[in-house]
Amino acid sequence: MANPSSANDTEVLIVGAGPTGLVLALWLTRLGIRVRILDKTAEPGTTSRALAVQARTLEFYGQLGFANMVVERGRWATKANIWADGKPVAQVDFSGMGEGLSPYPYPLVYPQDEHERLLVERLKDAGVAVERNTEMLSFNEAEDHIKAKIKKPDSTEETCRAAYVAGCDGSRSRVREMLGIGFPGGTYEHLFYVADVEASGPMLNGDLNIALERSDFLVVFRLKREGQARFIGTVRDSKQADENFSWDDVSKGIIEHLRTSVRHVNWFSTYHVHHRVADHFRKEQAFLLGDAAHIHSPVGGQGMNTGIGDAVNLAWKLAAVLRAQAKPSLLDTYEPERIAFARKLVATTDRAFMAVTSSSSLARIIRLRIAPILAALMLSFRAARRRLFRTISQIAVNYRESSLSRGHARSVHGGDRLPWVKTDSSAGFPDNFAPLASLDWQIHVYGEATADVKALCSTRKLTLYAFPWQSRMKTAGLWRDALYLVRPDGYIALADPQGKAATIASYLDERGIVLK
Ligand SMILES: Cc1cc2nc3c(=O)[nH]c(=O)nc-3n(C[C@H](O)[C@H](O)[C@H](O)COP(=O)(O)OP(=O)(O)OC[C@H]3O[C@@H](n4cnc5c(N)ncnc54)[C@H](O)[C@@H]3O)c2cc1C
């Protein structure tokens, strides 16, 4: 087991075993860091909630070695149909959308409950069990550690001492509350319902279906099992929606207009959508990640994926500092890198959400008559589809403004995600992402590495990957013989078109990065 023999001594205490906490635990464990992961619930979530697993998340899972397992269990979304007033008005074909940009060129539909169970299994395989029915009550910070008060399943309390605490404890985060960090933003007035149903009709055709009406909208995702789907819709009169509000109270007009019949409802829930970003993602030895740090509308399927991105960003930094492989100031880069993206995301999902839900007559005309046709027309162009893919899949998330990012070679800058390219058999790898499975710093050269670079890699214990040049590398934005220092999370730290060894040496020295 990776957990310490003394339960009161761990390196990272992870509060919350939702997708964010589980991915943080997996990445840290792979890097040999001792973790404890607690959750106050008796079992993983049993409801489907987030359905979209974006390409960037799958790329991270590729680094951890289980992306294919997720892909096999999920279902690719390849087309979206838009319906207005019960009639099909537009179709968007996602095929080829991310071809050549990522090994995972479509959004994957995989319900969150199944996804969480898979992560729990992977973590168990790595020797770490989630401590269930175990609640973090409070904690205090000393100079170089935290002490947390934990309520155990038998209701007794223990104190756990850890180097760091990671608040992955969801939107009502106790960690955030203990840190006194504000969570400004607001709550939309609309009330939504989510239902996992067994149904039949044209909406169950396997595509993503979006139906718009005067005052209603409905999104239907078909799930992997034939005849099963997730419905997301609006509750027309939210005032009548008390805690007893059920599927029977939902206005069925829009569903009937689409000639869809629901045989059975497996799960039904209503929820208000919030848009909030915490004022800070870090205070001393404590960090906030996932819904504890940011929440926004589910438009675009970004929420859970953003939490997973936070976990990956923090995990390698914590591991490097704990193993004295970088200066502690490396941890200062977590908040600026992740908060900038969270704020942008809240702003964009807010605009998209208002457009979908606004009840003004002009907005209604645009939503029902103009936007679907315009969207389908625009997305008939490959360039527009690829642009959409880059945004939704999160492969365009970058840390160019970070103090960890330096230089550029052609259009690829320090802070960008390493562009993905398939390589030919002489490279020894199927693609340039395969070496990222080491979860370590590495140098990539597309073409020839100089003798100086080879010597530096050997003295600094950096692995050098020199991929024989191919024209498709240029298409991906890479520069022949340039040098790319790649971070453990697959982002480029430094891009140097001249491919000079001295540039890397000074980059590593400034940050105290030592590879062992
Ligand atoms: C009804 C619904 C529908 C949704 N639909 C979508 C969607 O379509 N697309 C999308 O992207 N997102 C959706 N979301 C949001 C998505 O589910 C979240 O973004 C995601 O779960 C965030 O993961 P997390 O790990 O950060 O937090 P959570 O999943 O909230 O996990 C936090 C965990 O911390 C535990 N915890 C809390 N406090 C403590 C404590 N003091 N001690 C120990 N454990 C604690 C909780 O029990 C919980 O298991 C939906 C959410 C809901 C509720």
Coordinates of C-alpha atoms and ligand atoms in Angstrom, one line a residue:
M1 CA 0.0 0.0 0.0
A2 CA 1.2 3.5 -0.7
N3 CA -0.5 4.9 2.4
P4 CA 1.8 5.4 5.4
S5 CA 1.6 2.9 8.2
S6 CA 0.8 5.6 10.6
A7 CA -2.5 7.1 9.5
N8 CA -1.5 10.4 11.0
D9 CA 1.4 11.0 8.8
T10 CA 0.9 11.7 5.1
E11 CA 2.4 14.0 2.5
V12 CA -0.8 15.2 0.9
L13 CA -4.2 15.0 2.5
I14 CA -6.9 15.1 -0.2
V15 CA -10.3 16.1 1.0
G16 CA -13.0 14.8 -1.4
A17 CA -13.0 11.8 -3.7
G18 CA -14.9 13.3 -6.7
P19 CA -13.2 13.2 -10.1
T20 CA -10.8 16.0 -9.0
G21 CA -9.6 14.4 -5.8
L22 CA -9.3 11.0 -7.5
V23 CA -7.1 12.2 -10.3
L24 CA -4.9 14.2 -7.9
A25 CA -4.5 11.0 -5.8
L26 CA -3.7 8.9 -8.9
W27 CA -1.1 11.3 -10.3
L28 CA 0.6 11.8 -6.9
T29 CA 0.7 8.1 -6.2
R30 CA 2.3 7.4 -9.6
L31 CA 5.0 9.9 -8.6
G32 CA 5.6 8.0 -5.3
I33 CA 3.9 10.6 -3.0
R34 CA 2.1 9.3 0.0
V35 CA -1.5 10.5 0.1
R36 CA -4.7 10.0 2.1
I37 CA -7.9 10.6 0.3
L38 CA -11.1 11.0 2.4
D39 CA -14.8 11.3 1.5
K40 CA -17.6 11.9 3.8
T41 CA -20.0 9.8 1.7
A42 CA -20.4 6.0 2.0
E43 CA -19.8 5.4 -1.8
P44 CA -18.9 7.1 -5.0
G45 CA -21.6 9.2 -6.7
T46 CA -24.4 7.1 -8.1
T47 CA -25.8 9.7 -10.5
S48 CA -24.6 10.5 -14.0
R49 CA -24.0 14.3 -13.7
A50 CA -21.1 15.3 -16.0
L51 CA -21.2 13.4 -19.2
A52 CA -18.6 14.9 -21.5
V53 CA -15.0 13.7 -21.1
Q54 CA -12.9 16.1 -23.2
A55 CA -9.9 15.3 -25.3
R56 CA -7.5 17.0 -22.9
T57 CA -8.7 14.9 -20.0
L58 CA -8.2 11.7 -22.2
E59 CA -4.7 12.9 -23.0
F60 CA -3.9 13.1 -19.3
Y61 CA -5.4 9.7 -18.8
G62 CA -3.1 8.5 -21.7
Q63 CA -0.2 9.7 -19.5
L64 CA -1.6 7.7 -16.6
G65 CA -2.1 4.6 -18.9
F66 CA -5.9 4.2 -18.9
A67 CA -7.3 6.4 -21.6
N68 CA -8.2 3.5 -23.8
M69 CA -10.2 1.9 -21.0
V70 CA -12.3 5.1 -20.7
V71 CA -12.7 5.3 -24.4
E72 CA -13.9 1.7 -24.6
R73 CA -16.5 2.3 -21.9
G74 CA -17.8 5.6 -23.3
R75 CA -19.4 6.6 -26.5
W76 CA -18.2 9.2 -29.1
A77 CA -20.6 12.0 -29.9
T78 CA -20.3 12.4 -33.7
K79 CA -23.3 14.6 -34.6
A80 CA -25.6 17.2 -33.1
N81 CA -29.1 17.8 -34.4
I82 CA -30.8 21.1 -33.6
W83 CA -34.6 21.1 -33.4
A84 CA -36.8 24.2 -33.3
D85 CA -40.5 24.0 -32.5
G86 CA -40.4 20.2 -33.0
K87 CA -38.8 20.3 -36.5
P88 CA -35.2 19.5 -37.4
V89 CA -33.5 22.8 -38.5
A90 CA -29.8 22.0 -38.6
Q91 CA -27.3 19.2 -38.2
V92 CA -23.7 19.6 -37.1
D93 CA -21.3 16.9 -38.1
F94 CA -18.4 16.6 -35.7
S95 CA -16.5 14.1 -37.9
G96 CA -12.9 15.0 -38.5
M97 CA -13.3 17.8 -36.0
G98 CA -10.2 17.1 -34.1
E99 CA -8.5 14.8 -36.6
G100 CA -4.7 15.4 -36.4
L101 CA -5.0 17.6 -33.4
S102 CA -5.4 15.0 -30.7
P103 CA -5.4 11.2 -30.4
Y104 CA -9.0 11.7 -29.2
P105 CA -10.7 13.7 -31.9
Y106 CA -14.3 13.8 -30.6
P107 CA -16.0 14.5 -27.2
L108 CA -16.6 11.3 -25.4
V109 CA -19.9 10.7 -23.5
Y110 CA -19.2 8.7 -20.3
P111 CA -21.4 9.3 -17.2
Q112 CA -19.7 10.6 -14.1
D113 CA -20.8 7.8 -11.8
E114 CA -19.2 5.2 -14.0
H115 CA -16.2 7.5 -14.5
E116 CA -15.7 7.9 -10.8
R117 CA -15.9 4.1 -10.2
L118 CA -13.2 3.6 -12.8
L119 CA -10.9 6.1 -11.1
V120 CA -11.5 4.5 -7.7
E121 CA -10.6 1.1 -9.2
R122 CA -7.4 2.5 -10.8
L123 CA -6.5 4.1 -7.5
K124 CA -7.1 0.8 -5.7
D125 CA -4.8 -0.9 -8.2
A126 CA -2.2 1.6 -7.3
G127 CA -2.5 0.6 -3.6
V128 CA -4.6 3.5 -2.3
A129 CA -8.1 3.1 -0.9
V130 CA -10.5 6.0 -0.6
E131 CA -11.4 6.4 3.2
R132 CA -15.2 6.5 3.1
N133 CA -17.6 7.9 5.7
T134 CA -14.6 10.0 6.8
E135 CA -15.1 13.7 7.1
M136 CA -12.5 16.5 7.4
L137 CA -14.0 18.7 10.1
S138 CA -11.3 21.5 10.4
F139 CA -7.6 22.1 10.1
N140 CA -5.0 24.6 11.1
E141 CA -1.7 25.5 9.5
A142 CA 1.7 25.5 11.1
E143 CA 4.9 26.7 9.4
D144 CA 5.5 23.7 7.1
H145 CA 2.5 21.4 7.7
I146 CA -1.2 21.3 8.4
K147 CA -3.1 19.4 11.2
A148 CA -6.6 18.3 10.2
K149 CA -9.3 17.0 12.5
I150 CA -11.0 14.1 10.9
K151 CA -14.2 12.3 11.9
K152 CA -13.9 8.6 11.3
P153 CA -16.7 6.1 10.3
D154 CA -17.2 5.1 14.0
S155 CA -17.7 8.9 14.8
T156 CA -14.4 9.1 16.8
E157 CA -12.0 11.9 15.8
E158 CA -8.3 11.8 14.9
T159 CA -5.7 14.4 14.0
C160 CA -3.9 14.0 10.7
R161 CA -0.6 15.8 10.1
A162 CA 0.2 16.4 6.4
A163 CA 2.6 18.6 4.5
Y164 CA -0.2 19.9 2.3
V165 CA -4.0 19.7 2.2
A166 CA -5.9 19.7 -1.2
G167 CA -9.5 20.9 -1.0
C168 CA -11.2 18.8 -3.7
D169 CA -14.4 19.0 -1.6
G170 CA -16.9 20.5 -4.1
S171 CA -18.8 23.7 -4.3
R172 CA -19.6 23.9 -0.6
S173 CA -15.9 23.3 0.3
R174 CA -15.1 23.1 4.0
V175 CA -11.4 23.7 3.1
R176 CA -12.3 27.0 1.4
E177 CA -14.4 28.0 4.3
M178 CA -11.6 27.2 6.8
L179 CA -9.2 29.3 4.7
G180 CA -11.7 32.3 4.7
I181 CA -11.4 32.5 0.9
G182 CA -14.4 34.3 -0.8
F183 CA -16.4 32.6 -3.6
P184 CA -17.9 35.5 -5.5
G185 CA -20.4 35.2 -8.3
G186 CA -24.0 34.4 -8.5
T187 CA -26.8 31.9 -9.2
Y188 CA -29.0 31.9 -12.3
E189 CA -32.7 32.2 -11.7
H190 CA -33.6 29.3 -14.0
L191 CA -34.1 25.9 -12.5
F192 CA -33.0 22.9 -14.5
Y193 CA -33.8 19.3 -14.3
V194 CA -31.6 16.3 -15.2
A195 CA -33.2 12.9 -15.9
D196 CA -31.7 9.6 -16.9
V197 CA -34.5 7.8 -18.7
E198 CA -35.4 4.8 -20.8
A199 CA -37.0 6.2 -23.9
S200 CA -37.7 5.8 -27.7
G201 CA -38.2 8.2 -30.6
P202 CA -36.2 10.3 -33.0
M203 CA -34.2 11.9 -30.1
L204 CA -32.7 8.6 -29.3
N205 CA -30.9 8.3 -32.7
G206 CA -27.5 8.2 -31.1
D207 CA -26.6 11.8 -31.8
L208 CA -26.6 14.8 -29.4
N209 CA -30.0 16.4 -29.8
I210 CA -30.8 20.0 -28.8
A211 CA -34.4 21.1 -29.0
L212 CA -35.4 24.7 -28.7
E213 CA -38.9 26.1 -28.2
R214 CA -40.4 29.5 -27.2
S215 CA -39.9 29.0 -23.5
D216 CA -38.3 25.6 -23.2
F217 CA -35.2 23.8 -24.2
L218 CA -34.2 20.2 -24.0
V219 CA -30.8 18.5 -24.5
V220 CA -30.8 14.7 -25.1
F221 CA -27.6 12.6 -24.9
R222 CA -28.0 9.0 -25.8
L223 CA -26.1 6.9 -23.3
K224 CA -24.1 3.7 -24.2
R225 CA -26.9 1.3 -23.5
E226 CA -29.6 1.1 -26.2
G227 CA -32.7 3.1 -25.3
Q228 CA -31.1 5.0 -22.4
A229 CA -30.7 8.7 -22.5
R230 CA -29.9 11.7 -20.4
F231 CA -32.4 14.6 -20.6
I232 CA -31.5 18.1 -19.4
G233 CA -34.3 20.7 -19.6
T234 CA -35.7 23.8 -17.9
V235 CA -38.4 23.9 -15.3
R236 CA -40.8 26.4 -16.7
D237 CA -42.2 27.8 -13.4
S238 CA -39.4 27.4 -10.9
K239 CA -41.6 28.8 -8.1
Q240 CA -43.7 25.6 -8.1
A241 CA -40.6 23.5 -7.8
D242 CA -40.3 22.5 -4.2
E243 CA -38.4 19.4 -2.9
N244 CA -41.2 17.2 -4.0
F245 CA -40.9 18.3 -7.7
S246 CA -40.6 15.2 -9.8
W247 CA -40.6 14.0 -13.4
D248 CA -44.4 14.0 -13.4
D249 CA -44.4 17.8 -12.8
V250 CA -42.1 18.5 -15.8
S251 CA -43.9 20.2 -18.7
K252 CA -43.9 17.5 -21.4
G253 CA -44.8 19.7 -24.4
I254 CA -41.3 19.8 -25.9
I255 CA -40.9 16.0 -25.5
E256 CA -44.2 15.3 -27.1
H257 CA -43.6 17.6 -30.0
L258 CA -40.5 15.5 -30.7
R259 CA -42.5 12.3 -30.7
T260 CA -40.4 10.9 -27.9
S261 CA -41.9 8.6 -25.3
V262 CA -40.3 8.0 -21.9
R263 CA -40.9 4.5 -20.5
H264 CA -39.0 4.8 -17.2
V265 CA -37.1 7.4 -15.3
N266 CA -34.0 6.0 -13.5
W267 CA -32.9 9.2 -11.9
F268 CA -34.3 12.7 -11.6
S269 CA -32.9 15.8 -10.1
T270 CA -33.3 19.6 -10.3
Y271 CA -30.5 22.0 -9.9
H272 CA -29.7 25.7 -9.9
V273 CA -26.7 26.7 -11.9
H274 CA -24.1 28.9 -10.3
H275 CA -21.2 30.9 -11.6
R276 CA -18.4 31.5 -9.1
V277 CA -14.6 31.6 -8.9
A278 CA -12.8 31.6 -5.6
D279 CA -10.7 34.7 -4.8
H280 CA -7.6 32.5 -4.4
F281 CA -6.7 28.9 -5.2
R282 CA -4.0 28.7 -2.6
K283 CA -3.2 29.8 1.0
E284 CA 0.1 28.6 2.4
Q285 CA 0.0 24.8 2.6
A286 CA -3.6 24.5 1.4
F287 CA -5.0 24.4 -2.2
L288 CA -8.4 24.6 -3.8
L289 CA -9.2 22.5 -6.9
G290 CA -12.3 21.6 -9.0
D291 CA -15.8 22.7 -7.9
A292 CA -14.3 24.0 -4.6
A293 CA -12.5 26.6 -6.7
H294 CA -14.9 27.3 -9.6
I295 CA -18.4 26.5 -10.7
H296 CA -20.2 27.4 -13.8
S297 CA -23.1 26.4 -16.1
P298 CA -22.8 22.9 -17.7
V299 CA -23.0 24.4 -21.2
G300 CA -20.1 23.0 -23.1
G301 CA -19.4 20.2 -20.6
Q302 CA -16.3 21.9 -19.0
G303 CA -16.8 21.7 -15.3
M304 CA -15.5 18.3 -14.3
N305 CA -12.8 18.4 -17.0
T306 CA -11.5 21.7 -15.5
G307 CA -11.2 20.2 -12.1
I308 CA -9.2 17.3 -13.5
G309 CA -6.9 19.9 -15.2
D310 CA -6.4 21.6 -11.8
A311 CA -5.5 18.2 -10.3
V312 CA -2.9 17.5 -13.0
N313 CA -1.4 21.0 -12.8
L314 CA -0.9 20.8 -9.0
A315 CA 0.1 17.1 -8.7
W316 CA 3.5 17.3 -10.4
K317 CA 4.4 20.6 -8.7
L318 CA 3.6 19.2 -5.2
A319 CA 5.6 16.1 -6.0
A320 CA 8.6 18.1 -7.3
V321 CA 8.6 20.3 -4.2
L322 CA 8.1 17.4 -1.8
R323 CA 11.0 15.5 -3.4
A324 CA 13.2 18.7 -3.4
Q325 CA 13.4 18.6 -7.2
A326 CA 12.3 22.2 -7.5
K327 CA 12.1 25.4 -5.4
P328 CA 9.0 25.7 -3.2
S329 CA 8.1 28.8 -5.3
L330 CA 7.1 26.4 -8.0
L331 CA 3.8 26.0 -6.1
D332 CA 3.1 29.7 -6.5
T333 CA 2.5 29.0 -10.2
Y334 CA -0.6 26.8 -9.6
E335 CA -3.0 29.7 -8.8
P336 CA -2.1 32.1 -11.7
E337 CA -2.1 29.2 -14.2
R338 CA -5.5 27.8 -13.2
I339 CA -7.4 30.9 -12.0
A340 CA -6.9 32.7 -15.3
F341 CA -8.6 29.8 -17.2
A342 CA -11.4 29.4 -14.6
R343 CA -12.3 33.1 -14.9
K344 CA -12.3 33.0 -18.7
L345 CA -14.4 29.8 -18.6
V346 CA -17.0 31.3 -16.2
A347 CA -17.3 34.4 -18.5
T348 CA -17.7 32.4 -21.7
T349 CA -20.1 29.8 -20.3
D350 CA -22.1 32.7 -18.8
R351 CA -22.5 34.3 -22.3
A352 CA -23.5 30.9 -23.8
F353 CA -25.9 30.2 -21.0
M354 CA -27.6 33.6 -21.3
A355 CA -28.0 33.1 -25.0
V356 CA -29.7 29.7 -24.5
T357 CA -32.0 30.8 -21.7
S358 CA -32.8 34.5 -22.4
S359 CA -36.6 35.1 -22.7
S360 CA -36.6 38.4 -24.6
S361 CA -38.4 38.2 -27.9
L362 CA -35.3 39.2 -29.9
A363 CA -33.2 36.5 -28.1
R364 CA -36.0 34.0 -28.9
I365 CA -36.0 34.8 -32.6
I366 CA -32.2 34.6 -32.7
R367 CA -32.3 31.3 -30.8
L368 CA -35.1 29.6 -32.7
R369 CA -34.6 31.0 -36.2
I370 CA -31.2 32.4 -36.8
A371 CA -28.6 30.8 -34.6
P372 CA -29.2 27.1 -35.4
I373 CA -28.9 27.7 -39.2
L374 CA -25.9 30.1 -38.8
A375 CA -24.1 27.6 -36.5
A376 CA -24.7 24.7 -38.9
L377 CA -23.5 26.8 -41.8
M378 CA -20.4 27.9 -40.0
L379 CA -19.6 24.5 -38.8
S380 CA -19.8 23.0 -42.3
F381 CA -16.4 24.6 -42.7
R382 CA -13.5 22.4 -41.5
A383 CA -11.6 25.4 -40.1
A384 CA -14.6 26.4 -37.9
R385 CA -15.1 22.8 -36.7
R386 CA -11.4 22.6 -35.8
R387 CA -11.6 25.9 -34.0
L388 CA -14.6 24.7 -32.0
F389 CA -12.8 21.4 -31.2
R390 CA -9.7 23.3 -29.9
T391 CA -11.9 25.3 -27.5
I392 CA -14.3 22.7 -26.2
S393 CA -11.7 19.9 -25.9
Q394 CA -9.5 22.2 -23.7
I395 CA -6.4 21.4 -25.9
A396 CA -6.1 25.2 -26.4
V397 CA -5.7 25.9 -22.7
N398 CA -2.3 27.5 -22.3
Y399 CA -0.1 29.0 -19.7
R400 CA 1.7 31.5 -21.9
E401 CA 1.5 34.2 -19.1
S402 CA 3.0 31.9 -16.5
S403 CA 6.5 32.6 -15.0
L404 CA 7.2 29.0 -16.0
S405 CA 6.8 29.7 -19.7
R406 CA 9.6 31.0 -21.9
G407 CA 10.3 31.5 -25.6
H408 CA 8.6 30.5 -28.8
A409 CA 9.4 28.6 -32.0
R410 CA 7.1 29.5 -34.9
S411 CA 3.6 29.6 -33.5
V412 CA 4.3 27.3 -30.5
H413 CA 5.0 29.2 -27.3
G414 CA 6.3 28.3 -23.9
G415 CA 3.1 27.6 -22.0
D416 CA 1.3 25.9 -24.9
R417 CA 0.2 22.2 -24.7
L418 CA 2.8 20.2 -26.7
P419 CA 1.2 19.8 -30.2
W420 CA 0.3 16.2 -30.9
V421 CA 1.9 14.4 -33.9
K422 CA 1.9 10.8 -35.1
T423 CA 5.4 9.6 -35.7
D424 CA 6.7 7.0 -38.1
S425 CA 8.1 3.7 -37.0
S426 CA 11.7 5.0 -36.9
A427 CA 10.8 7.2 -33.9
G428 CA 10.3 4.1 -31.7
F429 CA 6.9 5.6 -30.5
P430 CA 3.5 5.7 -32.2
D431 CA 3.3 9.4 -31.4
N432 CA 5.1 12.2 -29.6
F433 CA 2.7 11.8 -26.6
A434 CA 3.9 8.3 -25.7
P435 CA 7.0 9.5 -23.8
L436 CA 4.8 11.7 -21.6
A437 CA 3.8 8.5 -19.8
S438 CA 7.0 8.9 -17.7
L439 CA 5.3 11.9 -16.0
D440 CA 8.7 13.6 -16.0
W441 CA 10.5 16.6 -17.5
Q442 CA 11.8 15.8 -21.0
I443 CA 13.4 17.4 -24.0
H444 CA 11.8 17.0 -27.4
V445 CA 13.7 17.7 -30.7
Y446 CA 12.0 17.2 -34.0
G447 CA 14.9 16.7 -36.3
E448 CA 18.5 16.5 -35.0
A449 CA 19.7 17.3 -31.5
T450 CA 23.1 18.9 -31.2
A451 CA 26.0 17.2 -29.2
D452 CA 25.7 20.0 -26.6
V453 CA 22.0 19.2 -26.0
K454 CA 22.8 15.5 -25.7
A455 CA 25.6 16.2 -23.2
L456 CA 23.4 18.5 -21.1
C457 CA 20.6 15.9 -21.0
S458 CA 23.0 13.3 -19.8
T459 CA 24.4 15.5 -17.0
R460 CA 21.0 16.8 -15.9
K461 CA 19.3 13.4 -16.1
L462 CA 16.8 14.7 -18.6
T463 CA 15.5 12.3 -21.2
L464 CA 16.0 13.4 -24.7
Y465 CA 13.5 12.4 -27.4
A466 CA 14.7 13.2 -30.9
F467 CA 12.0 12.4 -33.5
P468 CA 13.1 12.1 -37.1
W469 CA 11.7 15.1 -39.0
Q470 CA 8.5 14.6 -41.0
S471 CA 6.4 17.2 -42.8
R472 CA 3.4 16.6 -40.6
M473 CA 5.4 18.1 -37.7
K474 CA 5.5 21.4 -39.5
T475 CA 1.7 21.2 -40.0
A476 CA 1.4 20.7 -36.2
G477 CA 3.4 23.9 -35.7
L478 CA 6.7 22.4 -34.7
W479 CA 10.0 23.8 -35.9
R480 CA 12.8 21.6 -37.3
D481 CA 15.7 21.1 -34.9
A482 CA 14.2 23.5 -32.3
L483 CA 14.3 22.4 -28.7
Y484 CA 11.3 22.0 -26.5
L485 CA 11.6 21.5 -22.8
V486 CA 8.4 19.7 -21.8
R487 CA 6.8 19.8 -18.3
P488 CA 5.6 16.6 -16.7
D489 CA 2.0 17.6 -17.6
G490 CA 2.7 17.8 -21.3
Y491 CA 2.9 21.6 -21.5
I492 CA 5.9 23.3 -23.1
A493 CA 8.0 25.1 -20.5
L494 CA 10.6 26.5 -23.0
A495 CA 10.7 26.6 -26.8
D496 CA 14.0 27.5 -28.3
P497 CA 14.3 27.7 -32.1
Q498 CA 18.1 27.7 -31.9
G499 CA 18.1 24.5 -29.9
K500 CA 20.8 25.8 -27.5
A501 CA 21.7 23.7 -24.5
A502 CA 22.7 26.8 -22.5
T503 CA 19.1 28.1 -22.6
I504 CA 17.8 24.9 -20.9
A505 CA 20.5 25.0 -18.3
S506 CA 19.7 28.5 -17.2
Y507 CA 15.9 27.7 -17.2
L508 CA 16.4 24.8 -14.9
D509 CA 18.9 26.6 -12.6
E510 CA 16.7 29.6 -12.1
R511 CA 13.9 27.4 -10.9
G512 CA 16.1 25.0 -8.9
I513 CA 14.8 22.1 -11.0
V514 CA 16.9 19.1 -10.4
L515 CA 16.1 15.6 -11.8
K516 CA 17.1 12.6 -9.8
Ligands
LIG1 C1 -27.1 17.5 -11.2 C2 -25.8 17.8 -11.7 C3 -25.5 17.8 -13.1 C4 -24.3 18.1 -13.6 N1 -24.1 18.1 -14.9 C5 -22.9 18.4 -15.4 C6 -22.6 18.3 -16.8 O1 -23.5 18.0 -17.6 N2 -21.4 18.7 -17.3 C7 -20.4 19.1 -16.4 O2 -19.2 19.3 -16.8 N3 -20.6 19.1 -15.1 C8 -21.8 18.8 -14.6 N4 -22.0 18.8 -13.2 C9 -20.9 19.3 -12.4 C10 -19.9 18.2 -12.1 O3 -20.6 17.1 -11.5 C11 -18.8 18.7 -11.2 O4 -18.1 19.7 -11.9 C12 -17.8 17.7 -10.7 O5 -18.5 16.7 -9.9 C13 -16.7 18.3 -9.9 O6 -15.9 17.4 -9.3 P1 -15.1 17.6 -8.0 O7 -14.4 16.4 -7.7 O8 -14.4 18.9 -8.0 O9 -16.3 17.8 -6.8 P2 -17.4 16.8 -6.4 O10 -17.8 15.9 -7.5 O11 -18.5 17.7 -5.8 O12 -16.7 16.0 -5.2 C14 -16.5 16.6 -3.9 C15 -16.4 15.4 -2.9 O13 -16.0 15.9 -1.7 C16 -16.7 15.3 -0.6 N5 -16.6 16.2 0.5 C17 -17.1 17.4 0.7 N6 -16.8 17.9 1.9 C18 -16.0 17.0 2.5 C19 -15.4 16.9 3.8 N7 -15.5 17.9 4.7 N8 -14.7 15.8 4.1 C20 -14.7 14.7 3.3 N9 -15.2 14.7 2.1 C21 -15.9 15.8 1.7 C22 -18.1 15.1 -1.2 O14 -18.7 14.0 -0.5 C23 -17.8 14.8 -2.7 O15 -17.7 13.4 -2.9 C24 -23.3 18.5 -12.7 C25 -23.5 18.5 -11.3 C26 -24.7 18.2 -10.8 C27 -24.9 18.2 -9.3

